Coordinates of C-alpha atoms in Angstrom, one line a residue:
M17 CA -39.9 16.5 -13.7
N18 CA -43.5 18.0 -13.2
I19 CA -43.0 18.4 -9.0
K20 CA -43.7 21.9 -9.0
E21 CA -46.9 21.2 -10.7
E22 CA -48.3 19.3 -7.6
I23 CA -47.3 21.8 -4.8
T24 CA -48.4 25.0 -4.3
V25 CA -46.8 26.4 -1.8
I26 CA -43.9 28.7 -2.0
I27 CA -40.9 28.9 -0.6
H28 CA -38.0 32.1 -0.8
T29 CA -36.1 31.8 2.4
L30 CA -34.7 29.2 4.4
D31 CA -34.3 29.4 8.1
A32 CA -31.7 27.4 10.2
S33 CA -34.9 25.2 11.1
M34 CA -36.0 24.0 8.3
L35 CA -32.1 23.8 7.3
K36 CA -32.0 21.8 10.2
K37 CA -35.2 19.5 8.8
M38 CA -34.2 19.3 5.8
F39 CA -30.9 18.3 7.0
L40 CA -32.1 15.7 9.0
G41 CA -34.5 14.1 6.3
G42 CA -31.6 13.8 3.7
A43 CA -29.3 11.4 6.8
Y44 CA -32.4 9.6 6.8
R45 CA -32.7 8.7 3.4
I46 CA -29.3 8.0 2.8
E47 CA -29.3 5.5 6.0
A48 CA -32.6 3.8 4.3
K49 CA -30.5 3.6 1.0
K50 CA -27.6 2.9 1.8
E51 CA -27.5 -0.8 0.9
Y52 CA -29.1 0.4 -2.6
I53 CA -26.0 2.3 -3.1
N54 CA -23.6 -0.5 -1.7
E55 CA -24.7 -2.6 -4.8
L56 CA -23.7 -0.5 -6.9
N57 CA -20.5 -0.8 -6.4
V58 CA -17.5 -1.5 -8.8
F59 CA -15.8 -4.1 -7.0
P60 CA -17.8 -7.1 -5.9
V61 CA -15.8 -7.4 -2.5
P62 CA -17.0 -7.3 0.9
D63 CA -16.4 -4.6 2.6
G64 CA -16.5 -1.3 3.4
D65 CA -19.6 -0.5 1.3
T66 CA -19.7 3.7 0.0
G67 CA -23.8 3.5 1.1
T68 CA -22.8 2.3 5.0
N69 CA -19.7 5.0 4.6
M70 CA -21.6 8.0 3.4
S71 CA -24.5 7.2 5.5
M72 CA -21.9 6.7 8.7
T73 CA -20.3 9.7 8.3
I74 CA -23.6 12.1 7.8
M75 CA -25.5 9.8 10.5
A76 CA -23.0 10.9 13.2
A77 CA -24.2 14.9 12.0
A78 CA -27.5 14.0 12.4
K79 CA -26.6 13.0 16.1
E80 CA -25.9 16.1 17.1
V81 CA -27.9 18.8 14.6
S82 CA -30.9 16.0 16.3
A83 CA -29.6 17.3 19.8
L84 CA -29.9 21.6 18.7
D85 CA -33.6 22.4 20.0
E86 CA -33.9 25.6 18.4
P87 CA -29.9 26.3 16.7
D88 CA -29.4 29.3 15.2
M89 CA -27.7 29.3 11.8
K90 CA -24.1 29.2 13.4
E91 CA -24.5 26.5 15.6
L92 CA -26.2 24.4 13.1
A93 CA -23.5 25.0 10.9
K94 CA -20.9 24.4 13.3
A95 CA -23.0 20.8 14.2
I96 CA -23.7 19.8 10.9
S97 CA -19.3 20.8 9.8
S98 CA -17.5 18.8 13.1
G99 CA -20.4 16.4 13.5
S100 CA -19.5 15.1 9.9
L101 CA -15.7 15.8 9.8
R102 CA -15.3 13.3 13.0
G103 CA -17.6 10.9 11.6
A104 CA -16.2 10.4 8.2
R105 CA -15.6 7.3 7.7
G106 CA -14.1 6.3 3.6
N107 CA -13.3 8.3 0.7
S108 CA -16.6 8.7 -0.3
G109 CA -17.6 10.0 3.7
V110 CA -14.7 12.0 3.8
I111 CA -15.6 14.0 0.1
L112 CA -19.2 14.0 1.3
S113 CA -17.7 16.3 5.4
Q114 CA -15.9 18.1 3.0
L115 CA -18.9 19.2 1.0
F116 CA -20.9 19.9 4.1
R117 CA -18.0 21.7 5.6
G118 CA -17.6 24.1 2.3
F119 CA -21.4 24.7 2.6
T120 CA -22.3 25.3 6.0
K121 CA -19.4 27.9 5.9
E122 CA -20.6 30.1 3.2
I123 CA -24.7 29.6 4.9
V124 CA -22.8 31.1 8.8
K125 CA -22.9 34.4 7.0
Y126 CA -26.8 34.5 6.7
E127 CA -29.5 34.6 9.2
T128 CA -32.0 33.1 6.6
L129 CA -30.8 31.5 2.7
D130 CA -32.5 33.1 -0.6
T131 CA -31.4 30.9 -3.2
K132 CA -28.5 33.2 -4.4
A133 CA -27.3 31.6 -0.5
V134 CA -27.8 28.5 -1.3
A135 CA -26.0 28.4 -4.7
L136 CA -22.9 30.5 -3.4
G137 CA -22.7 27.5 -0.4
F138 CA -22.9 24.7 -3.0
E139 CA -20.4 26.6 -5.0
K140 CA -18.1 26.6 -2.2
A141 CA -18.7 22.9 -1.3
V142 CA -18.1 22.4 -4.2
E143 CA -14.3 24.0 -3.7
T144 CA -13.5 22.8 -0.4
A145 CA -14.3 19.1 -1.8
Y146 CA -12.2 19.1 -4.5
K147 CA -9.1 20.8 -2.5
A148 CA -9.2 17.9 -0.1
V149 CA -8.4 15.3 -2.4
M150 CA -5.3 15.4 -4.2
K151 CA -6.0 13.9 -7.5
P152 CA -9.7 14.4 -8.5
K153 CA -11.7 12.0 -10.7
E154 CA -14.3 13.1 -13.3
G155 CA -17.3 10.8 -13.2
T156 CA -17.7 10.4 -8.8
I157 CA -19.5 11.9 -6.8
L158 CA -17.3 15.2 -7.2
T159 CA -18.3 15.5 -10.5
V160 CA -22.4 15.5 -9.1
A161 CA -21.8 18.2 -7.0
K162 CA -20.0 20.3 -9.5
E163 CA -22.2 20.2 -11.9
T164 CA -25.1 21.0 -9.2
A165 CA -23.5 24.3 -7.7
V166 CA -23.7 25.2 -11.3
K167 CA -27.0 24.9 -12.4
A168 CA -27.8 26.3 -8.9
Q169 CA -25.5 29.1 -9.6
E170 CA -27.3 29.3 -13.3
I171 CA -30.6 29.1 -11.8
A172 CA -30.6 31.2 -8.7
K173 CA -30.3 34.5 -10.8
H174 CA -33.9 34.1 -11.8
I175 CA -35.1 31.2 -9.2
T176 CA -36.1 32.6 -5.9
D177 CA -39.1 29.8 -5.5
F178 CA -36.9 27.2 -3.6
V179 CA -39.6 24.3 -4.7
E180 CA -38.7 25.2 -8.0
F181 CA -35.2 25.6 -7.4
G182 CA -34.6 22.4 -5.9
A183 CA -36.8 20.6 -8.8
V184 CA -34.3 21.7 -11.3
V185 CA -31.1 21.4 -9.1
L186 CA -32.2 17.8 -8.5
E187 CA -33.4 17.2 -12.2
H188 CA -29.7 18.0 -13.5
A189 CA -28.2 15.7 -10.6
E190 CA -30.1 13.1 -11.4
Y191 CA -29.3 13.8 -15.6
T192 CA -24.9 13.9 -14.7
L193 CA -25.3 10.8 -12.3
S194 CA -26.5 9.4 -15.5
Q195 CA -23.7 10.4 -17.6
T196 CA -21.2 9.1 -15.2
P197 CA -20.6 5.5 -16.9
E198 CA -19.7 7.8 -20.3
M199 CA -17.1 9.4 -17.5
L200 CA -15.4 6.6 -16.0
P201 CA -15.2 3.1 -17.9
V202 CA -14.9 0.8 -14.9
L203 CA -18.7 2.0 -14.6
K204 CA -20.1 1.5 -17.9
E205 CA -18.4 -1.9 -18.3
A206 CA -20.2 -3.0 -14.7
G207 CA -23.5 -1.3 -16.1
V208 CA -23.9 1.3 -12.9
V209 CA -23.7 4.7 -12.0
D210 CA -21.2 6.0 -9.4
S211 CA -22.0 5.0 -6.4
G212 CA -20.8 7.9 -4.8
G213 CA -22.9 10.0 -6.7
Q214 CA -26.1 7.8 -6.4
G215 CA -25.0 8.8 -2.0
L216 CA -24.8 12.9 -3.2
L217 CA -28.7 12.3 -4.8
E218 CA -30.2 10.5 -2.3
V219 CA -28.7 13.3 0.1
L220 CA -30.4 15.9 -1.9
K221 CA -33.9 14.4 -2.9
G222 CA -34.2 13.3 1.6
A223 CA -33.4 17.0 1.9
F224 CA -36.0 18.4 -0.9
D225 CA -38.8 16.1 0.7
A226 CA -38.3 17.3 4.0
M227 CA -38.3 20.6 2.4
I228 CA -42.2 20.1 1.3
D229 CA -43.1 18.0 3.9
K230 CA -43.4 14.8 1.6
E231 CA -44.4 11.5 3.0
P232 CA -41.2 9.5 2.7
D233 CA -41.1 6.5 0.8
Y234 CA -38.9 4.8 3.8
E235 CA -38.8 4.1 7.8
I236 CA -37.5 6.5 9.1
K237 CA -35.1 5.6 12.6
P238 CA -35.2 8.6 14.9
V239 CA -32.2 9.8 15.7
E240 CA -30.6 9.7 19.3
K241 CA -30.0 12.4 20.9
A242 CA -27.1 10.7 23.4
V243 CA -25.6 7.3 22.5
K244 CA -27.2 5.0 25.5
R245 CA -26.1 1.5 26.1
P246 CA -29.5 -0.6 26.0
A247 CA -30.8 -2.2 28.7
M248 CA -29.5 -5.7 29.7
D249 CA -31.7 -8.9 30.2
K250 CA -29.8 -9.4 34.0
A251 CA -30.4 -12.8 33.1
N252 CA -28.8 -13.5 29.6
D253 CA -26.5 -10.2 30.0
I254 CA -27.5 -9.4 26.5
P255 CA -29.0 -6.9 25.2
A256 CA -33.3 -6.6 26.1
N257 CA -33.6 -5.4 22.5
I258 CA -32.3 -8.6 20.9
T259 CA -35.5 -9.9 19.9
F260 CA -33.9 -12.7 17.4
G261 CA -30.9 -13.9 18.2
Y262 CA -29.7 -15.4 14.9
C263 CA -28.2 -13.2 11.7
T264 CA -28.8 -15.8 9.0
E265 CA -28.2 -14.8 5.7
F266 CA -28.0 -17.2 2.1
I267 CA -27.8 -17.8 -1.5
V268 CA -31.0 -19.0 -2.8
M269 CA -30.1 -20.5 -6.4
L270 CA -33.3 -20.2 -8.5
E271 CA -35.5 -23.1 -9.6
K272 CA -38.3 -21.4 -10.8
E273 CA -39.8 -18.1 -11.2
F274 CA -39.0 -15.9 -8.7
N275 CA -41.1 -12.7 -9.5
E276 CA -42.5 -9.3 -7.6
D277 CA -45.4 -11.8 -5.9
T278 CA -43.5 -14.4 -5.0
E279 CA -40.4 -12.3 -3.0
R280 CA -43.4 -10.3 -1.5
E281 CA -44.3 -14.0 -0.4
F282 CA -41.5 -14.3 0.7
K283 CA -40.6 -10.9 2.5
D284 CA -43.9 -11.9 4.3
Y285 CA -42.5 -15.0 6.1
L286 CA -39.2 -14.3 6.5
T287 CA -41.2 -10.9 8.2
S288 CA -43.7 -13.5 10.1
I289 CA -40.7 -14.6 12.2
G290 CA -37.6 -12.2 12.3
D291 CA -36.9 -8.6 11.8
S292 CA -33.7 -6.2 9.6
I293 CA -34.6 -8.4 6.5
V294 CA -32.9 -7.6 3.3
V295 CA -33.6 -9.4 0.1
V296 CA -32.2 -8.9 -3.1
S297 CA -33.0 -10.6 -6.4
D298 CA -32.0 -10.9 -10.1
D299 CA -33.1 -13.6 -12.6
E300 CA -30.6 -16.5 -11.5
I301 CA -29.7 -15.7 -7.7
V302 CA -32.2 -14.5 -4.3
K303 CA -29.7 -12.9 -1.0
V304 CA -31.6 -13.1 1.8
H305 CA -30.4 -11.3 5.5
V306 CA -32.8 -12.3 8.2
H307 CA -32.6 -12.2 12.1
T308 CA -34.8 -14.4 13.7
N309 CA -34.8 -16.9 16.6
H310 CA -35.4 -20.1 13.5
P311 CA -32.4 -20.4 11.1
G312 CA -34.1 -23.1 10.2
L313 CA -37.4 -22.0 9.2
A314 CA -35.9 -19.5 6.6
F315 CA -33.6 -22.0 5.3
E316 CA -36.5 -24.3 4.1
K317 CA -38.7 -21.4 2.9
G318 CA -35.8 -20.1 0.8
L319 CA -35.7 -24.3 -0.6
T320 CA -39.1 -24.0 -2.3
Y321 CA -37.5 -21.4 -4.4
G322 CA -34.1 -23.2 -5.3
S323 CA -31.1 -24.8 -3.6
L324 CA -29.0 -23.4 -1.4
T325 CA -25.4 -21.6 -0.9
R326 CA -23.2 -19.7 0.7
M327 CA -25.2 -20.5 4.4
K328 CA -24.3 -18.3 7.4
V329 CA -26.1 -18.1 10.9
D330 CA -24.4 -16.1 13.8
N331 CA -25.3 -16.1 17.2
M332 CA -26.0 -12.7 18.2
R333 CA -25.8 -12.9 21.4
E334 CA -22.9 -14.6 21.9
E335 CA -21.0 -11.9 19.6
H336 CA -22.7 -9.6 22.1
E337 CA -20.8 -11.2 25.3
E338 CA -17.7 -11.4 22.7
K339 CA -18.0 -7.9 22.4
L340 CA -17.6 -7.1 26.0
I341 CA -15.5 -8.8 26.5
K342 CA -13.3 -7.3 23.6
D343 CA -14.2 -4.5 25.3
A344 CA -12.8 -5.0 28.6
E345 CA -9.5 -6.1 26.3
R346 CA -9.7 -2.8 24.7
I347 CA -10.3 -0.6 28.1
A348 CA -7.2 -2.5 29.4
R349 CA -5.2 -2.5 26.8
E350 CA -5.5 2.0 26.7
Q351 CA -5.2 2.1 30.2
A352 CA -2.1 0.4 29.5
E353 CA -0.9 2.8 26.7
S354 CA -1.8 5.5 28.7
Q355 CA 0.8 4.9 31.0
K356 CA 3.8 4.5 28.6
P357 CA 6.6 6.7 28.4
H358 CA 6.8 9.9 26.0
K359 CA 9.2 9.5 22.8
D360 CA 9.8 11.2 20.5
M361 CA 8.1 9.0 17.3
G362 CA 5.3 7.0 17.0
F363 CA 3.0 4.9 15.2
I364 CA -0.9 4.2 14.5
T365 CA -1.8 1.5 12.1
V366 CA -5.0 0.3 11.1
S367 CA -5.6 -3.5 10.9
I368 CA -7.8 -6.6 11.4
G369 CA -7.2 -9.9 12.5
D370 CA -5.0 -10.8 14.9
G371 CA -2.4 -12.7 13.0
I372 CA -2.1 -8.9 11.7
N373 CA -2.4 -7.5 14.8
E374 CA 0.7 -9.3 17.0
I375 CA 2.7 -8.9 13.5
F376 CA 2.4 -5.1 14.0
K377 CA 2.9 -4.9 17.6
G378 CA 6.0 -7.1 17.6
L379 CA 7.2 -4.4 14.4
G380 CA 6.6 -1.8 17.5
V381 CA 3.7 -0.1 16.7
D382 CA 1.8 1.9 19.7
Y383 CA -2.5 1.7 18.6
I384 CA -4.1 0.1 16.4
I385 CA -7.5 0.8 15.3
E386 CA -9.1 -2.2 14.1
G387 CA -10.7 -2.1 11.3
G388 CA -10.0 -1.7 7.6
Q389 CA -11.8 -3.4 4.6
T390 CA -14.7 -4.6 6.4
M391 CA -15.4 -1.6 8.7
N392 CA -13.6 2.2 7.4
P393 CA -12.2 3.9 10.4
S394 CA -13.7 7.7 10.8
T395 CA -11.9 10.9 11.2
E396 CA -12.9 10.4 14.9
D397 CA -10.6 6.9 15.2
M398 CA -8.2 8.2 14.1
L399 CA -8.5 11.0 16.9
N400 CA -9.1 9.0 19.4
A401 CA -5.9 6.8 18.4
I402 CA -3.2 10.2 18.5
D403 CA -4.9 11.0 21.8
K404 CA -3.1 7.7 22.9
V405 CA -0.4 7.7 21.7
N406 CA 2.4 9.5 24.1
A407 CA 4.8 11.2 21.5
D408 CA 5.4 14.3 19.5
H409 CA 5.7 12.8 15.5
I410 CA 3.1 10.0 14.9
F411 CA 3.0 8.4 11.7
I412 CA -0.5 7.3 10.6
L413 CA -0.6 3.9 8.3
P414 CA -3.4 3.5 7.0
N415 CA -3.5 0.0 4.6
N416 CA -6.4 0.4 2.4
K417 CA -6.7 3.1 0.4
N418 CA -10.2 4.5 1.6
I419 CA -8.7 5.6 4.8
I420 CA -6.2 7.9 3.6
L421 CA -8.1 10.6 3.4
A422 CA -9.9 10.1 7.1
A423 CA -6.2 9.9 8.3
E424 CA -5.2 13.2 6.6
Q425 CA -8.4 14.7 8.1
A426 CA -7.4 13.8 11.0
R427 CA -4.4 15.1 10.8
D428 CA -5.5 18.8 9.7
L429 CA -7.5 18.8 12.8
V430 CA -4.5 18.2 15.0
E431 CA -2.8 21.2 16.2
D432 CA 0.0 19.8 19.4
K433 CA 1.8 16.9 17.3
E434 CA 3.2 16.4 13.8
I435 CA 1.1 14.1 11.9
I436 CA 2.5 12.3 8.9
V437 CA -0.4 10.0 6.9
L438 CA 1.7 7.4 4.8
P439 CA -0.2 6.2 1.9
T440 CA -0.3 2.5 2.6
K441 CA -2.9 1.0 0.6
T442 CA -2.9 -2.5 1.8
I443 CA -1.5 -5.2 5.0
P444 CA 1.9 -5.5 2.9
Q445 CA 2.8 -2.6 2.8
G446 CA 1.9 -1.3 6.4
I447 CA 4.5 -3.7 7.2
S448 CA 7.2 -3.3 4.4
A449 CA 7.1 0.2 5.6
L450 CA 7.3 -0.5 9.7
I451 CA 10.7 -2.9 8.7
S452 CA 11.9 0.5 7.1
F453 CA 12.2 1.9 10.2
V454 CA 15.2 3.3 12.0
P455 CA 15.1 4.5 14.7
E456 CA 17.9 6.7 15.2
D457 CA 17.3 8.1 12.1
S458 CA 15.1 11.9 12.0
V459 CA 11.4 12.2 11.7
K460 CA 12.2 13.5 8.3
A461 CA 15.0 10.2 6.7
N462 CA 12.4 8.0 8.4
E463 CA 9.3 9.2 6.1
E464 CA 11.3 9.3 2.9
A465 CA 12.6 5.3 3.4
M466 CA 9.2 4.0 4.3
Q467 CA 8.0 6.0 1.5
E468 CA 9.8 4.3 -0.9
S469 CA 9.8 1.0 0.7
L470 CA 6.3 0.5 -0.6
S471 CA 7.3 1.1 -4.2
L472 CA 9.3 -2.3 -3.4
V473 CA 6.3 -5.3 -2.8
K474 CA 3.3 -5.8 -4.6
T475 CA -0.4 -7.0 -2.5
G476 CA -2.7 -9.9 -3.9
Q477 CA -5.7 -10.8 -1.9
V478 CA -7.7 -13.3 -2.3
T479 CA -11.2 -12.9 -1.3
Y480 CA -14.9 -14.0 -2.9
A481 CA -17.6 -11.9 -5.1
V482 CA -20.7 -10.4 -3.2
R483 CA -22.2 -9.5 -6.7
D484 CA -22.7 -9.9 -10.3
T485 CA -20.6 -7.6 -12.0
S486 CA -17.7 -7.0 -15.1
V487 CA -14.8 -5.2 -14.6
D488 CA -11.4 -5.6 -15.9
G489 CA -13.0 -7.6 -18.8
K490 CA -14.0 -10.1 -16.9
E491 CA -17.4 -11.3 -16.2
I492 CA -17.7 -12.1 -11.8
H493 CA -20.6 -13.4 -10.3
V494 CA -21.4 -14.3 -7.0
G495 CA -19.2 -16.4 -5.0
D496 CA -16.7 -17.0 -7.2
I497 CA -13.2 -16.4 -6.4
M498 CA -11.3 -13.0 -6.7
G499 CA -7.3 -12.6 -6.7
I500 CA -7.0 -8.9 -6.6
A501 CA -3.6 -7.0 -7.3
D502 CA -2.6 -3.3 -7.0
D503 CA -3.4 -2.6 -9.8
G504 CA -6.8 -4.7 -10.0
I505 CA -8.1 -8.1 -10.4
K506 CA -6.0 -11.1 -12.5
A507 CA -8.0 -13.9 -11.7
V508 CA -11.3 -15.4 -11.2
G509 CA -12.5 -18.8 -10.2
K510 CA -14.2 -21.3 -8.4
E511 CA -11.7 -23.0 -6.1
I512 CA -9.4 -20.8 -3.9
D513 CA -6.2 -22.7 -4.4
Q514 CA -6.3 -22.1 -8.0
T515 CA -7.4 -18.2 -8.3
V516 CA -4.1 -18.2 -6.0
F517 CA -1.6 -19.1 -8.4
E518 CA -3.2 -17.4 -11.1
L519 CA -3.0 -14.2 -8.7
L520 CA 1.0 -15.2 -8.1
E521 CA 1.6 -15.5 -12.0
A522 CA 0.6 -12.5 -12.1
I523 CA 2.1 -10.5 -9.5
V524 CA 5.9 -12.3 -9.5
D525 CA 8.4 -12.3 -11.4
E526 CA 11.9 -12.5 -12.3
E527 CA 13.2 -10.0 -9.5
S528 CA 10.6 -10.9 -6.9
E529 CA 12.7 -12.6 -4.1
I530 CA 10.4 -12.7 -1.0
I531 CA 6.4 -14.1 -0.7
C532 CA 4.3 -14.3 2.5
L533 CA 1.2 -15.5 2.7
Y534 CA -0.9 -14.2 5.4
Y535 CA -3.8 -16.4 5.7
G536 CA -7.9 -15.3 6.9
E537 CA -9.8 -17.0 9.6
E538 CA -12.0 -19.2 7.5
V539 CA -8.7 -20.9 6.6
K540 CA -7.6 -24.0 8.5
E541 CA -3.7 -24.0 9.0
E542 CA -3.3 -27.5 7.6
E543 CA -4.9 -26.4 4.4
A544 CA -2.3 -22.9 4.1
S545 CA 0.5 -25.2 5.0
A546 CA -0.2 -27.4 2.1
L547 CA -0.7 -24.4 -0.1
A548 CA 3.0 -22.9 1.2
K549 CA 4.6 -26.4 -0.4
Q550 CA 2.9 -26.0 -3.6
V551 CA 3.8 -22.3 -4.2
E552 CA 7.7 -23.1 -2.9
E553 CA 7.3 -25.9 -5.0
R554 CA 6.5 -23.5 -8.2
Y555 CA 9.1 -20.7 -7.0
P556 CA 12.6 -23.0 -6.1
D557 CA 14.1 -19.2 -6.8
C558 CA 11.8 -17.8 -3.6
D559 CA 11.6 -17.3 0.0
V560 CA 8.3 -18.6 1.3
E561 CA 6.9 -17.6 4.4
L562 CA 3.6 -18.4 5.6
Q563 CA 1.8 -16.5 8.3
Y564 CA -1.2 -16.4 10.4
G565 CA -3.1 -13.7 9.4
G566 CA -6.5 -13.9 10.8
Q567 CA -8.0 -11.4 9.0
P568 CA -11.9 -11.8 8.3
I569 CA -13.7 -11.6 4.3
Y570 CA -10.0 -12.7 2.8
Y571 CA -8.8 -16.4 2.4
Y572 CA -5.2 -14.7 1.5
V573 CA -3.3 -11.6 1.4
I574 CA -0.1 -12.0 -0.5
S575 CA 3.0 -10.1 0.0
V576 CA 5.8 -10.3 -2.8
E577 CA 8.3 -8.5 -3.1

């Protein structure tokens, strides 16, 4: 890396003003690069991805940081730590927040920072993040952070110029990231580096570029100092800034060459009819996202390059009106919750889908956080839910492995209530745990019983692939239907029903007694009923139940007990 050779400025110390500038530079960069980071995810499921989670985590802190006019080091550290901790989403976001937490614990000791102080901050960041993860895995963001800290400690002994220091640290971080596929076979199989590690590298690059006043190679989106309601168009009661009303997505199955010039021409055309444009291509397909008032024009242009599939158009104005209605319902629900009598034990669960929400309510859940797979709730969301539940002991059921750390982080921030996080990784595990609850038993007895119930249920999920990859020895292409079990992808096919049966074959055994199918919002009731009858015929020794889940993304969520 020849960064130092190109720069004549020498920087020996960083004050709070410079550090604020660098932090925002890192935040802006990962926000701009989040979709690229999302594409690195090994599992090709359409969920809340790493780039999105890390971006939303750091941008929560960026809002607090940008509101500080002339902060000292303590004020800046508090804004970074508090904002990222409360805004943390997903495992990658929680780990990033813990890195910031550790780093800020060290820098509050100084008025200005030299390279040795920053190296100590890196070391404290890694120590804090590793402690937050029960089973740290190498080849991830943790490894990139650790090796970066080791290099920083090594060179801080003789390098005092931050430009040279930063160049060497970045070079080593990039090298470590490039080695992650050698540490994790699943990354090597998919042909990608670790997405969380890539996210951390983008933050470091953004901070370095801000320090040396390098012009960024991405569009910076200003961070608002306060959350404001958008101006409304009274005639239509829609946000005045929705210029283009239709969110349009589709995939082009290429039938002719699609090179850089063609892609540029395509993007230029889309820019002429809309905004929020994302065009991602490989040798066989082009994935397209655009906000426009004329979806048909986008489709027609796409047809000039090949045939279309996965066409989807959402009316954003209608979505906004629906949001207003849901917000009103939520406020009414929260008011009703606040008036409930005090009790000993309460429940918070993460859920998505009208049907599954109703099931949880019927099992006695006090507060439902809507989110889950498509949008991981933040630590702040968890804390708000805890405030709403009038109980001394509150069980939280994350129902997603990527939400457990955020729930545990919220638990550690609460002092006036006992919070018990049950590590439920799926919706069926959450339902099984609640069924095991006995109101007359103690908190400890219930925790043990509910924990034990998790091992008695197997989960299957059927969804579609959003990227080409190779996982668990299976070649997967965009649009394929996948059957995912607790321990990985068990089936890949072109038809939903066939994939369901292949998945069931992998998870149903001689001891299985109950099979429950929760069908999603994209599945018609008659289709689900027909499938359930076929399952009954194939597994006559099992009780087969069919429930409306209403979940997006997943055609079926399957519980086997």
